[in-house]
């Protein structure tokens, strides 16, 4: 899997290419979407180009990893053009974090990258508290 480890230095979290189908739950609808990449901070998703989502609206992204295991991210949607949206994660749930962390660890390939991301997450939490 491709990582953005050396790419954009502005990024605080490493992203991994993770192509999977998922559900995007909005206040009134549930849409099928495709995940393009994922990180501790959120995900980049592809939505049917005929669908326009409201910038800044809150949504939940649900990714099924198996029959028993799913990752749920809740956050704000930001448009990236061409049917792509970023879900900026704002709600943290410990069980989801464990599954997401494991997925990222397996795809990053370097435990130090994951440790750095977790430290960044802790620092952001402390600044916002």
GROMACS .gro file of C-alpha atoms in nm:
model
  129
    1UNK     CA    1   0.000   0.000   0.000
    2UNK     CA    2   0.112   0.352  -0.076
    3UNK     CA    3   0.184   0.591   0.210
    4UNK     CA    4   0.221   0.965   0.206
    5UNK     CA    5   0.510   0.950   0.454
    6UNK     CA    6   0.752   1.166   0.257
    7UNK     CA    7   0.491   1.361   0.061
    8UNK     CA    8   0.335   1.677   0.189
    9UNK     CA    9   0.528   1.801   0.493
   10UNK     CA   10   0.221   1.994   0.616
   11UNK     CA   11   0.043   1.671   0.702
   12UNK     CA   12   0.039   1.584   1.069
   13UNK     CA   13  -0.072   1.224   1.015
   14UNK     CA   14   0.045   0.959   0.772
   15UNK     CA   15  -0.215   0.846   0.522
   16UNK     CA   16  -0.232   0.502   0.368
   17UNK     CA   17  -0.394   0.413   0.040
   18UNK     CA   18  -0.686   0.196   0.144
   19UNK     CA   19  -0.940   0.130  -0.129
   20UNK     CA   20  -1.259  -0.009   0.019
   21UNK     CA   21  -1.633   0.035  -0.009
   22UNK     CA   22  -1.800   0.206   0.285
   23UNK     CA   23  -2.121   0.372   0.394
   24UNK     CA   24  -2.150   0.744   0.458
   25UNK     CA   25  -2.433   0.828   0.698
   26UNK     CA   26  -2.566   1.182   0.674
   27UNK     CA   27  -2.851   1.331   0.874
   28UNK     CA   28  -3.112   1.222   0.617
   29UNK     CA   29  -2.934   0.976   0.384
   30UNK     CA   30  -2.692   0.687   0.370
   31UNK     CA   31  -2.465   0.672   0.065
   32UNK     CA   32  -2.231   0.408  -0.071
   33UNK     CA   33  -1.883   0.558  -0.110
   34UNK     CA   34  -1.530   0.445  -0.187
   35UNK     CA   35  -1.243   0.512   0.053
   36UNK     CA   36  -0.928   0.630  -0.125
   37UNK     CA   37  -0.702   0.676   0.176
   38UNK     CA   38  -0.726   0.678   0.553
   39UNK     CA   39  -0.539   0.816   0.857
   40UNK     CA   40  -0.592   0.878   1.228
   41UNK     CA   41  -0.731   1.220   1.130
   42UNK     CA   42  -0.990   1.100   0.881
   43UNK     CA   43  -1.036   0.966   0.531
   44UNK     CA   44  -1.050   1.073   0.168
   45UNK     CA   45  -1.362   0.934   0.002
   46UNK     CA   46  -1.506   0.927  -0.348
   47UNK     CA   47  -1.878   0.998  -0.386
   48UNK     CA   48  -2.092   0.954  -0.696
   49UNK     CA   49  -2.023   1.274  -0.899
   50UNK     CA   50  -2.399   1.330  -0.935
   51UNK     CA   51  -2.420   1.377  -0.557
   52UNK     CA   52  -2.324   1.706  -0.396
   53UNK     CA   53  -2.259   1.707  -0.023
   54UNK     CA   54  -2.277   2.018   0.192
   55UNK     CA   55  -1.933   2.150   0.285
   56UNK     CA   56  -1.886   2.131   0.663
   57UNK     CA   57  -2.179   1.896   0.722
   58UNK     CA   58  -2.129   1.620   0.977
   59UNK     CA   59  -2.130   1.257   0.866
   60UNK     CA   60  -2.029   0.911   0.985
   61UNK     CA   61  -1.817   0.682   0.771
   62UNK     CA   62  -1.861   0.310   0.834
   63UNK     CA   63  -1.605   0.062   0.701
   64UNK     CA   64  -1.668  -0.310   0.746
   65UNK     CA   65  -1.342  -0.499   0.797
   66UNK     CA   66  -1.519  -0.830   0.864
   67UNK     CA   67  -1.858  -0.959   0.976
   68UNK     CA   68  -1.779  -0.861   1.337
   69UNK     CA   69  -1.540  -0.569   1.295
   70UNK     CA   70  -1.608  -0.223   1.160
   71UNK     CA   71  -1.447   0.118   1.185
   72UNK     CA   72  -1.675   0.416   1.236
   73UNK     CA   73  -1.548   0.772   1.194
   74UNK     CA   74  -1.759   1.076   1.261
   75UNK     CA   75  -1.646   1.410   1.130
   76UNK     CA   76  -1.695   1.710   0.906
   77UNK     CA   77  -1.698   1.685   0.526
   78UNK     CA   78  -1.465   1.903   0.320
   79UNK     CA   79  -1.486   1.910  -0.061
   80UNK     CA   80  -1.177   1.815  -0.261
   81UNK     CA   81  -1.342   1.843  -0.604
   82UNK     CA   82  -1.422   1.579  -0.867
   83UNK     CA   83  -1.653   1.390  -0.630
   84UNK     CA   84  -1.385   1.356  -0.362
   85UNK     CA   85  -1.444   1.463  -0.002
   86UNK     CA   86  -1.228   1.456   0.307
   87UNK     CA   87  -1.390   1.346   0.629
   88UNK     CA   88  -1.206   1.535   0.903
   89UNK     CA   89  -1.251   1.316   1.209
   90UNK     CA   90  -1.385   1.492   1.520
   91UNK     CA   91  -1.526   1.208   1.732
   92UNK     CA   92  -1.298   0.947   1.885
   93UNK     CA   93  -1.419   0.609   2.010
   94UNK     CA   94  -1.164   0.376   2.177
   95UNK     CA   95  -1.283   0.055   2.008
   96UNK     CA   96  -1.277   0.219   1.665
   97UNK     CA   97  -0.935   0.368   1.737
   98UNK     CA   98  -0.794   0.022   1.812
   99UNK     CA   99  -0.915  -0.120   1.479
  100UNK     CA  100  -0.802   0.187   1.287
  101UNK     CA  101  -0.463   0.188   1.456
  102UNK     CA  102  -0.408  -0.178   1.369
  103UNK     CA  103  -0.508  -0.118   1.006
  104UNK     CA  104  -0.265   0.174   0.981
  105UNK     CA  105   0.018  -0.015   1.157
  106UNK     CA  106  -0.011  -0.301   0.908
  107UNK     CA  107  -0.005  -0.067   0.609
  108UNK     CA  108   0.257   0.184   0.725
  109UNK     CA  109   0.514  -0.089   0.780
  110UNK     CA  110   0.717   0.120   1.028
  111UNK     CA  111   0.603   0.122   1.394
  112UNK     CA  112   0.785   0.454   1.451
  113UNK     CA  113   0.553   0.628   1.203
  114UNK     CA  114   0.250   0.506   1.396
  115UNK     CA  115   0.406   0.614   1.728
  116UNK     CA  116   0.464   0.962   1.584
  117UNK     CA  117   0.102   0.986   1.468
  118UNK     CA  118  -0.026   0.880   1.809
  119UNK     CA  119   0.196   1.138   1.980
  120UNK     CA  120   0.062   1.406   1.744
  121UNK     CA  121  -0.294   1.297   1.823
  122UNK     CA  122  -0.225   1.323   2.198
  123UNK     CA  123  -0.073   1.670   2.157
  124UNK     CA  124  -0.375   1.789   1.956
  125UNK     CA  125  -0.610   1.653   2.222
  126UNK     CA  126  -0.417   1.829   2.499
  127UNK     CA  127  -0.424   2.160   2.309
  128UNK     CA  128  -0.800   2.137   2.259
  129UNK     CA  129  -0.878   2.036   2.620
   0.00000   0.00000   0.00000
